[in-house]
mmCIF file of C-alpha atoms in Angstrom:
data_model
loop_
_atom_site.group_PDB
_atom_site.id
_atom_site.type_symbol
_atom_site.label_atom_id
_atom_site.label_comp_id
_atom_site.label_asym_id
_atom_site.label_seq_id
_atom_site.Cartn_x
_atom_site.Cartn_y
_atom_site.Cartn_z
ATOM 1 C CA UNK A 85 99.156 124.797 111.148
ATOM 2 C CA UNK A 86 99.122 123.752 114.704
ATOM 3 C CA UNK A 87 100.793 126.624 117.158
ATOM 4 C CA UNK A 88 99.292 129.325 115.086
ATOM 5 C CA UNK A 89 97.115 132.203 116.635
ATOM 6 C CA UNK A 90 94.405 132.929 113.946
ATOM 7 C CA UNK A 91 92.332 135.440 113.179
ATOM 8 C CA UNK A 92 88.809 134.340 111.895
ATOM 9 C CA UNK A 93 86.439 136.083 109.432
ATOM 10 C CA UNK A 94 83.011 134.540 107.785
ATOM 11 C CA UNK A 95 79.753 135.235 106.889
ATOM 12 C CA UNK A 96 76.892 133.625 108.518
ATOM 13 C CA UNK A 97 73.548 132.212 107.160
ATOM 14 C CA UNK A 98 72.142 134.702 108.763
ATOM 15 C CA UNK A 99 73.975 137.560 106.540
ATOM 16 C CA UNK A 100 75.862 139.050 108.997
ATOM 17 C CA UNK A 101 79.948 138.573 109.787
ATOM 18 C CA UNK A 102 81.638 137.229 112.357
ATOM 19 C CA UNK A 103 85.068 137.891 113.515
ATOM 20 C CA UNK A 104 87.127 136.556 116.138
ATOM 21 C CA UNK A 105 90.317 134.856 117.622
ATOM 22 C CA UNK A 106 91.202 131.628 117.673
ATOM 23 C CA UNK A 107 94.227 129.024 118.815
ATOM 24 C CA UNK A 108 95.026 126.476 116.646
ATOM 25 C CA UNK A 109 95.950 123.165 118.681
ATOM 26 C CA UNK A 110 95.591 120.751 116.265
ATOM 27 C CA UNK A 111 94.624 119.535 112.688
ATOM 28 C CA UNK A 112 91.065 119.026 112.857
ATOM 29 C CA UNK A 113 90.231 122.168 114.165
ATOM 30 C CA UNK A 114 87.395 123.900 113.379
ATOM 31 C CA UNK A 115 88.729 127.401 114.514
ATOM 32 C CA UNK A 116 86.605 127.483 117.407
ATOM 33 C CA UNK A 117 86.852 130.978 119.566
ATOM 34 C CA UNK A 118 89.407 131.928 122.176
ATOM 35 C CA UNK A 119 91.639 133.768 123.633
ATOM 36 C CA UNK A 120 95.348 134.128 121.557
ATOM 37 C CA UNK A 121 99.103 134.043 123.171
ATOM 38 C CA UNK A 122 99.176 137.874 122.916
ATOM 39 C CA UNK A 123 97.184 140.709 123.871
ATOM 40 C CA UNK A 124 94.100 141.110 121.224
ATOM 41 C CA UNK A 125 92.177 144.730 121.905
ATOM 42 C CA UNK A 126 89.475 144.510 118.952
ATOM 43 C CA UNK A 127 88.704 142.459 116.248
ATOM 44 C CA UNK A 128 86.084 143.262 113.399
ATOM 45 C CA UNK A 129 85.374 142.107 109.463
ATOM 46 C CA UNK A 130 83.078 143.812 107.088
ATOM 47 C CA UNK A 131 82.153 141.871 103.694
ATOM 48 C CA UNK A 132 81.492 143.498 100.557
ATOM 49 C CA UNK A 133 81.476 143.100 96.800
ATOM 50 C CA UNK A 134 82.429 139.686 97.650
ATOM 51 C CA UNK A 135 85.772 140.691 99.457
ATOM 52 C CA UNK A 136 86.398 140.231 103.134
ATOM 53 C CA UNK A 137 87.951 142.381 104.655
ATOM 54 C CA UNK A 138 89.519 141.823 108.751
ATOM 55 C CA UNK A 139 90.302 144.237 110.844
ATOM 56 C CA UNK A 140 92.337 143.631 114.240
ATOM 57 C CA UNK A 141 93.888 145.662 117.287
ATOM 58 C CA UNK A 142 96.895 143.630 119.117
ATOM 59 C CA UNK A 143 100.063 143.920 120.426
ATOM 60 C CA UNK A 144 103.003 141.118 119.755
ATOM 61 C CA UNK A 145 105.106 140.172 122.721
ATOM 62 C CA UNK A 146 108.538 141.890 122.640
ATOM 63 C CA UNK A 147 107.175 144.325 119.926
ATOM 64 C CA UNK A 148 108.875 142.343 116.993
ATOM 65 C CA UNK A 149 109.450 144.054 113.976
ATOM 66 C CA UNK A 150 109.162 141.341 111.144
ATOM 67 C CA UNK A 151 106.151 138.726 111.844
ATOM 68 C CA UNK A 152 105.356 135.691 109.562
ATOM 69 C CA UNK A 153 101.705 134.921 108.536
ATOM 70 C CA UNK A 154 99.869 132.602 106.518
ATOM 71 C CA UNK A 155 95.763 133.094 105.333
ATOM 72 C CA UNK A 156 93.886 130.650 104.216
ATOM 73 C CA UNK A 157 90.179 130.380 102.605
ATOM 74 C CA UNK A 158 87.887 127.768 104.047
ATOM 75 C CA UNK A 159 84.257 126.731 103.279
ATOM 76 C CA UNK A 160 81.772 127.188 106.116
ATOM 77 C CA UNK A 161 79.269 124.838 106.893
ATOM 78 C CA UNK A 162 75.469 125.197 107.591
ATOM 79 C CA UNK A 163 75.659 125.319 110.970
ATOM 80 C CA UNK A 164 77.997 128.206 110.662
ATOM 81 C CA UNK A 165 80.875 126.135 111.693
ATOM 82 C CA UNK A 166 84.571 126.149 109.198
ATOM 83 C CA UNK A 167 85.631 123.272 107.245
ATOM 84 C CA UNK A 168 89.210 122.396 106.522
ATOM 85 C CA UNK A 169 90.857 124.327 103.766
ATOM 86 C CA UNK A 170 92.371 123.168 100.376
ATOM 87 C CA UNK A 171 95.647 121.400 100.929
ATOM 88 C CA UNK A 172 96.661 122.755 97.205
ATOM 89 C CA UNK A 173 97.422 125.195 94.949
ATOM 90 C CA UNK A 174 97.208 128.745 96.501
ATOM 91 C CA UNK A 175 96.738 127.302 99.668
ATOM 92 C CA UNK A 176 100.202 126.377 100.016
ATOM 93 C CA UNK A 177 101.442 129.487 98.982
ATOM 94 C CA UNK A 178 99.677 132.098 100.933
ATOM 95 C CA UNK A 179 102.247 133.049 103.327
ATOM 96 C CA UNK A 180 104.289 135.948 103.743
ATOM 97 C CA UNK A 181 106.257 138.220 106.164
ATOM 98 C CA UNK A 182 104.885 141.609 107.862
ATOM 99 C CA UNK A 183 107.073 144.411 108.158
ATOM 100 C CA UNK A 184 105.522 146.777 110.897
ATOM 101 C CA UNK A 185 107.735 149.512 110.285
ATOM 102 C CA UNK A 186 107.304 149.864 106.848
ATOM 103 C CA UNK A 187 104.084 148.042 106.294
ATOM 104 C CA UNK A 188 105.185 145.568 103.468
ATOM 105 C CA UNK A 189 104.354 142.000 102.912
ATOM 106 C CA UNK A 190 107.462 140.136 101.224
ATOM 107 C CA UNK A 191 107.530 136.933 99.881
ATOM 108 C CA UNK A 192 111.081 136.277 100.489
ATOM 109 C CA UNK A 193 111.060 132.403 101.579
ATOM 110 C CA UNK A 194 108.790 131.534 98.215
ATOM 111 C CA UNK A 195 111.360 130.076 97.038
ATOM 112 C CA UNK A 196 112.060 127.561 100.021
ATOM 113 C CA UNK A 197 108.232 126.748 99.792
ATOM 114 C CA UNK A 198 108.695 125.946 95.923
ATOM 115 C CA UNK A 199 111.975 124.091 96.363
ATOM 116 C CA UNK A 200 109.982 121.958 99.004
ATOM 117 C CA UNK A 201 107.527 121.085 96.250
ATOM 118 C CA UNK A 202 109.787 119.916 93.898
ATOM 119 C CA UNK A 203 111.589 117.992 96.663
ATOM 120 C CA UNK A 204 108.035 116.704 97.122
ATOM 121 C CA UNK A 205 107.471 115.483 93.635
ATOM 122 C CA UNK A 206 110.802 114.261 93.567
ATOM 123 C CA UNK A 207 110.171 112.333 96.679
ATOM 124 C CA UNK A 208 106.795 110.596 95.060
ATOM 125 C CA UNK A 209 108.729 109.996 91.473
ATOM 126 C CA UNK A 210 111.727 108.140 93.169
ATOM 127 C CA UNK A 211 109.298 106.008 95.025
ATOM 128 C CA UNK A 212 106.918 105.567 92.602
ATOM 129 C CA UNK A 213 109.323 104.404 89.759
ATOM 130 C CA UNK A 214 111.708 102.414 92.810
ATOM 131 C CA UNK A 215 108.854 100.860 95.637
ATOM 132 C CA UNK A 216 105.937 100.829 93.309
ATOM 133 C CA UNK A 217 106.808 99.766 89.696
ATOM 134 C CA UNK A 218 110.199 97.839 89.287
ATOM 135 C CA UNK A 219 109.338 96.027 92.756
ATOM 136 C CA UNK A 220 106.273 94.542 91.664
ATOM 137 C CA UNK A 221 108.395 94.133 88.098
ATOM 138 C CA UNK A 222 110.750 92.201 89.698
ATOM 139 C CA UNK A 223 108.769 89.839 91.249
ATOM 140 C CA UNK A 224 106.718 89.249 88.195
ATOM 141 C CA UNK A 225 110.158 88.429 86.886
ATOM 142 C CA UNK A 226 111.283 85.683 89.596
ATOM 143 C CA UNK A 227 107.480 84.351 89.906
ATOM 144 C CA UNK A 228 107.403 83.885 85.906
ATOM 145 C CA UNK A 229 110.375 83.700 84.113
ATOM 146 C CA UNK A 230 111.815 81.182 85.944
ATOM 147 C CA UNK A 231 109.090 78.491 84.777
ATOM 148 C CA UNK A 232 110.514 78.640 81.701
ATOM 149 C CA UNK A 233 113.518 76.562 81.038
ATOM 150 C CA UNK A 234 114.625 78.283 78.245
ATOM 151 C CA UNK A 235 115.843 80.811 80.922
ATOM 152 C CA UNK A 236 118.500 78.502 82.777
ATOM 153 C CA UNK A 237 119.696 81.260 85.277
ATOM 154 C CA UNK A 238 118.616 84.125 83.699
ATOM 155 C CA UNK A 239 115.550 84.956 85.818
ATOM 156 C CA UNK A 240 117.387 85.266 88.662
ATOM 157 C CA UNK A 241 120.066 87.172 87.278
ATOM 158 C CA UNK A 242 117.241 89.696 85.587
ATOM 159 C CA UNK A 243 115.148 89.250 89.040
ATOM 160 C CA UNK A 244 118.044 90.290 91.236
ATOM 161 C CA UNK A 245 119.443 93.529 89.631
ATOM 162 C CA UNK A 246 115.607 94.491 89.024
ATOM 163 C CA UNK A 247 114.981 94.596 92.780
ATOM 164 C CA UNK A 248 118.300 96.259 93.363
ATOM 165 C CA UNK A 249 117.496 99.215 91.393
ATOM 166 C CA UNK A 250 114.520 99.676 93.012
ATOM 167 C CA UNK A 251 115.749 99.632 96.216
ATOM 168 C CA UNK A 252 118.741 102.570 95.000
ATOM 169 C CA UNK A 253 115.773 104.161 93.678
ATOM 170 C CA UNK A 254 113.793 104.086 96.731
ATOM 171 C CA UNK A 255 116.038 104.159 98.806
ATOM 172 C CA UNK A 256 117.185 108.016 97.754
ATOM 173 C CA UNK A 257 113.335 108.546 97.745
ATOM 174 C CA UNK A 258 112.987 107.596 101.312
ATOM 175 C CA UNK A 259 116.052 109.360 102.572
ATOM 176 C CA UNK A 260 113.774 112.807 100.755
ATOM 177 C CA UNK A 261 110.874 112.285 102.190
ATOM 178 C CA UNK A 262 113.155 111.948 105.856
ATOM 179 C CA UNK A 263 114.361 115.129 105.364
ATOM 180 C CA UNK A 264 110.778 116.725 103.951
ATOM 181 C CA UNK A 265 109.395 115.085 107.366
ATOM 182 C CA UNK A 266 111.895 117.060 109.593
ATOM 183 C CA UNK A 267 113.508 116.304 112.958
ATOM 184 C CA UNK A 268 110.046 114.635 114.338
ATOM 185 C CA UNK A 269 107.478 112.924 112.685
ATOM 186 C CA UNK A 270 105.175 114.756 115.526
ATOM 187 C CA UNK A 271 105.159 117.638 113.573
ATOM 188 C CA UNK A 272 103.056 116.146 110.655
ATOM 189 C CA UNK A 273 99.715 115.874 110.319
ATOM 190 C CA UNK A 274 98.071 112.684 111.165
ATOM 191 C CA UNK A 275 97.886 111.374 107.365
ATOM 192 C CA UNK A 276 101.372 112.509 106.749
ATOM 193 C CA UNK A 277 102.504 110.575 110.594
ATOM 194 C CA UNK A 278 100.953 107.658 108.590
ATOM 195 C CA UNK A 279 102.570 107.749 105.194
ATOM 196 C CA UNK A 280 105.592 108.335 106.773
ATOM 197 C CA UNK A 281 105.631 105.256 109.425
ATOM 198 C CA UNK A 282 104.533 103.332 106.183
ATOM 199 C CA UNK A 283 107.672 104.655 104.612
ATOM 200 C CA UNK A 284 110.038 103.691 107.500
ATOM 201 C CA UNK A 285 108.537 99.921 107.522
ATOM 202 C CA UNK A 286 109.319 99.766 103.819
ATOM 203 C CA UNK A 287 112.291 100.659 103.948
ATOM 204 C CA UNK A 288 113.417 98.611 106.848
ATOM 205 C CA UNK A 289 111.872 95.436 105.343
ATOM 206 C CA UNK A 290 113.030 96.069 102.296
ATOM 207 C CA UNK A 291 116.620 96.620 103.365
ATOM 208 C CA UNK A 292 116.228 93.191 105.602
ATOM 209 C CA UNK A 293 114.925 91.510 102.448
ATOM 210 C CA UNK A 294 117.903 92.434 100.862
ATOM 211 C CA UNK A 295 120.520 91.282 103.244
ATOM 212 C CA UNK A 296 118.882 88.010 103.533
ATOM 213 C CA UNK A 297 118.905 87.496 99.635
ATOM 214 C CA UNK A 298 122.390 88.388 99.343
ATOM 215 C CA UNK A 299 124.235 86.805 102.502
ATOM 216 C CA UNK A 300 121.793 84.600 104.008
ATOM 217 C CA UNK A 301 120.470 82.644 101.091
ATOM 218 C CA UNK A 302 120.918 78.976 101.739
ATOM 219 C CA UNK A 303 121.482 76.266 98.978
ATOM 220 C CA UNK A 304 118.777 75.440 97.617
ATOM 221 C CA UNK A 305 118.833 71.917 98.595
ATOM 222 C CA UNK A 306 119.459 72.837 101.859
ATOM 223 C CA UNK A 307 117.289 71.358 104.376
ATOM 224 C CA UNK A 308 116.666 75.139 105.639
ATOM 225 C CA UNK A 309 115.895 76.754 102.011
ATOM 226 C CA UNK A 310 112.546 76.360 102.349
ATOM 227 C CA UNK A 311 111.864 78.725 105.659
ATOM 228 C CA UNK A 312 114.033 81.015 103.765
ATOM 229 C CA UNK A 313 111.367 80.487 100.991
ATOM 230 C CA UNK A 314 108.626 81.302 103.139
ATOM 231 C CA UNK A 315 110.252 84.856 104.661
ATOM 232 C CA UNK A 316 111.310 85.676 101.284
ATOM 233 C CA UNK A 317 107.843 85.711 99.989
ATOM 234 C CA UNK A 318 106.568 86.966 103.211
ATOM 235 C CA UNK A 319 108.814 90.025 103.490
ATOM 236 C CA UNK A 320 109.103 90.395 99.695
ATOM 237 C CA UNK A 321 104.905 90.273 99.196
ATOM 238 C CA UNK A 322 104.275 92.692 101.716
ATOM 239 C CA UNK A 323 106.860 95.543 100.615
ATOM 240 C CA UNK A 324 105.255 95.157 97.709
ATOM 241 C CA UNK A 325 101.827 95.930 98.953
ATOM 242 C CA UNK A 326 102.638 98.152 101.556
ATOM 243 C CA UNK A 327 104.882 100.165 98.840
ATOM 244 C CA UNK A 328 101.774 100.716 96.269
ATOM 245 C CA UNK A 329 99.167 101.204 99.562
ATOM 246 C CA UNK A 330 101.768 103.768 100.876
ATOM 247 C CA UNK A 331 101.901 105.678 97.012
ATOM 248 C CA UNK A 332 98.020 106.143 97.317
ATOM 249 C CA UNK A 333 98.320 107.805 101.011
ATOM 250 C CA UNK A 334 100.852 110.157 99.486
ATOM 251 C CA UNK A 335 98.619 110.863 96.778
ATOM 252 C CA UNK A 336 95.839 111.830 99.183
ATOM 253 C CA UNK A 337 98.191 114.403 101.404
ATOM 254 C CA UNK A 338 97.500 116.641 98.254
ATOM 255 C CA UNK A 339 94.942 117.298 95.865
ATOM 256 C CA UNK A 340 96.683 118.963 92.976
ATOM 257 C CA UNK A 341 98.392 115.164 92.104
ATOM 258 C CA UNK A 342 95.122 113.839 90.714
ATOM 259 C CA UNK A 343 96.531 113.427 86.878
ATOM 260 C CA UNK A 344 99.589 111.578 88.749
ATOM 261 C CA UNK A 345 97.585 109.108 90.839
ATOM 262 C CA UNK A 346 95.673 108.366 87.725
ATOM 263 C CA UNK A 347 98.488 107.423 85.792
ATOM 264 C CA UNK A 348 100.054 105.253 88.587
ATOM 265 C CA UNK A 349 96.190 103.494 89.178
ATOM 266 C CA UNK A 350 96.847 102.783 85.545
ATOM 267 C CA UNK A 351 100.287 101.474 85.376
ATOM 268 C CA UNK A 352 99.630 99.083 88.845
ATOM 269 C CA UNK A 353 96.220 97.961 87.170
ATOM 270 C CA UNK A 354 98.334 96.732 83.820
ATOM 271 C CA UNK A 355 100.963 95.346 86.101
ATOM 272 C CA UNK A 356 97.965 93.384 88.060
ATOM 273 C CA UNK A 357 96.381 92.164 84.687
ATOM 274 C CA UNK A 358 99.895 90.997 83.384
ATOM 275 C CA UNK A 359 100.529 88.988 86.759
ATOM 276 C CA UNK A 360 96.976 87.392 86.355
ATOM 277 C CA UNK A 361 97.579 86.579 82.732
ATOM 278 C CA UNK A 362 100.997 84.978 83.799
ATOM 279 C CA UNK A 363 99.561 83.098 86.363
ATOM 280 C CA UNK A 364 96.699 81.466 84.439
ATOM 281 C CA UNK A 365 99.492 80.654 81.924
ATOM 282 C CA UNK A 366 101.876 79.501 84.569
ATOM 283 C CA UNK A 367 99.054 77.168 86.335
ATOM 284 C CA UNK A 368 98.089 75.700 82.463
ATOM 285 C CA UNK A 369 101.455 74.432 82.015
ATOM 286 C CA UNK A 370 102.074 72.920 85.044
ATOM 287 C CA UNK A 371 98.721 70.817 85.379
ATOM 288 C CA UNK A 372 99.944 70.111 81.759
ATOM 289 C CA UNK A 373 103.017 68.388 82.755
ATOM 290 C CA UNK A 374 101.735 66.982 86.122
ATOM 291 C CA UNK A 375 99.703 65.208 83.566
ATOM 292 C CA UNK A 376 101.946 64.396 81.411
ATOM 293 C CA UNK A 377 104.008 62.781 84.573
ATOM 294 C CA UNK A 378 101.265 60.619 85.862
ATOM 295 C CA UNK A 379 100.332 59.507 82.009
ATOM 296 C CA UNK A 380 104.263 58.382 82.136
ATOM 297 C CA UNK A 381 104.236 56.777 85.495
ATOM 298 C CA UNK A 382 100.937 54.665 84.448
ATOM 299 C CA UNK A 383 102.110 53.566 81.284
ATOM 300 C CA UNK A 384 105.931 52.905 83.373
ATOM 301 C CA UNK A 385 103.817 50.670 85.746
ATOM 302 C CA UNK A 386 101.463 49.218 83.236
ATOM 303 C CA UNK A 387 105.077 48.007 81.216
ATOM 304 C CA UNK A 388 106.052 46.766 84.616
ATOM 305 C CA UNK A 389 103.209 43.972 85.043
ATOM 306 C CA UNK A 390 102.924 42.999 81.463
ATOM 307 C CA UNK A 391 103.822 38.839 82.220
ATOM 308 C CA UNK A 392 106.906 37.283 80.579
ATOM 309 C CA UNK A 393 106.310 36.061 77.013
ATOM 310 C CA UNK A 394 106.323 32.531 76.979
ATOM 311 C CA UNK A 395 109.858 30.977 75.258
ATOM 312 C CA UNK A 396 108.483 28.209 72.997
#
């Protein structure tokens, strides 16, 4: 976490431990040595039976009596360098609060870190099921269903209130994943600045794409209809893709969501196989009646030119 002052333990290749201070000033650090915010008199680590075990002389500013801390378990590299730590499972749950006076660790704000979680998950179902599923559902719907006449109307009736419901859906995801984020978004990491600039562009477009449908939506033979036509494509197209890109970044911010990114690969993949199958089907039928049209207009113009039968 960037602002923290660490204290760093590791084994070498070499078989011997080193132990040390170290700032931490941003995400890709490799906990390289220096100097801390507070007074450090002695650090030392000793490593046996496959436990490490730090020990450290300091002195806090303003002797405080409760201190938070977090530790974390990294890999080290050949060249005796660290590697970035797990972004799952213990690893977000290894923190705790020092008492000095009486020497306990309490786990008091677990709870806050597990309600964040769920939040979390909450965050990715709601956008999942809103942004990436009944989107890309609902223009399957007003690509396909309206090539059928047997529809009349219908399409767009079952297109509309589709894409409403997932923008209510994602919407309430988005306004989750604004207040996971925080006041800034200069506090997150760089993937999560990412996902959630993604998020914010969704949304916005989205909510654009909406208020055109609903207010701005010319007649359809109106001579402007078809720029309307092109934006609402446009706009509508890339939520969609920016929506199911944006699901896979929030996938990768954690690694314990593996069985969940599977299942979402799966359900985009069907989606993608059904749109293909639709549009092979849709394409069929319409060279079929172009086809049909020109067979009509040939035979129309061949029954034009036939010459007058003679009156005897």
């Amino acid at each position: 976490m960037v602002g923290s002052q660490a204290f760093v333990a590791f084994q070498k290749s070499d078989g011997t431990v080193a132990a040390y201070t170290s700032p931490i000033t941003s995400y890709g650090t490799t906990l390289e040595e220096g100097s801390l915010s507070f007074e450090v008199h002695e650090v030392s680590a000793s490593f046996e039976d496959g436990t490490m075990i730090l020990y450290a002389s300091f002195q806090l500013r303003g002797n405080p009596k409760l201190v938070n801390h977090v530790w974390q378990e990294r890999l080290v590299s050949d060249d005796d360098s660290c590697l970035s730590h797990a972004l799952s499972g213990g690893n977000f749950k290894s923190f705790g609060r020092v008492d000095f006076l009486t020497g306990k660790v309490s786990d008091r704000d677990s709870h806050k870190q597990n309600s964040k979680i769920l939040l979390r998950k909450v965050h990715g179902i709601l956008n999942g099921i809103g942004w990436g599923i009944l989107m890309p559902i609902g223009a399957i719907m007003g690509r396909y269903l309206k090539q059928l006449e047997a529809t009349g109307s219908t399409w767009f009736r079952l297109h509309r209130a589709c894409q409403i419901l997932a923008y209510i859906i994602g919407t309430i995801g988005f306004a989750l994943g604004i207040f996971l984020s925080g006041p800034s978004l200069s506090s997150l990491s760089p993937y999560g600045f990412v996902h959630a600039s993604i998020g914010i562009v969704v949304f916005v477009s989205a909510t654009v794409q909406v208020l055109a449908a609903i207010f701005l939506r010319p007649d359809k033979h109106h001579k402007a209809r078809i720029f309307w036509n092109i934006f609402h494509y446009v706009v509508g197209y890339g939520v969609i893709f920016l929506s199911v890109f944006n699901m896979f970044r929030g996938f990768s911010l954690s690694n314990s969501y593996h069985g969940w990114k599977n299942a979402y690969f799966g359900v985009i993949v069907s989606l993608g196989c059904v749109g293909l199958i639709l549009e092979a089907i849709t394409w069929f039928f319409f060279c079929k009646r172009r086809n049909k049209k020109e067979m009509n207009l040939k035979e129309t113009s061949a029954d034009d030119n036939i010459p007058p039968q003679e009156i005897v």
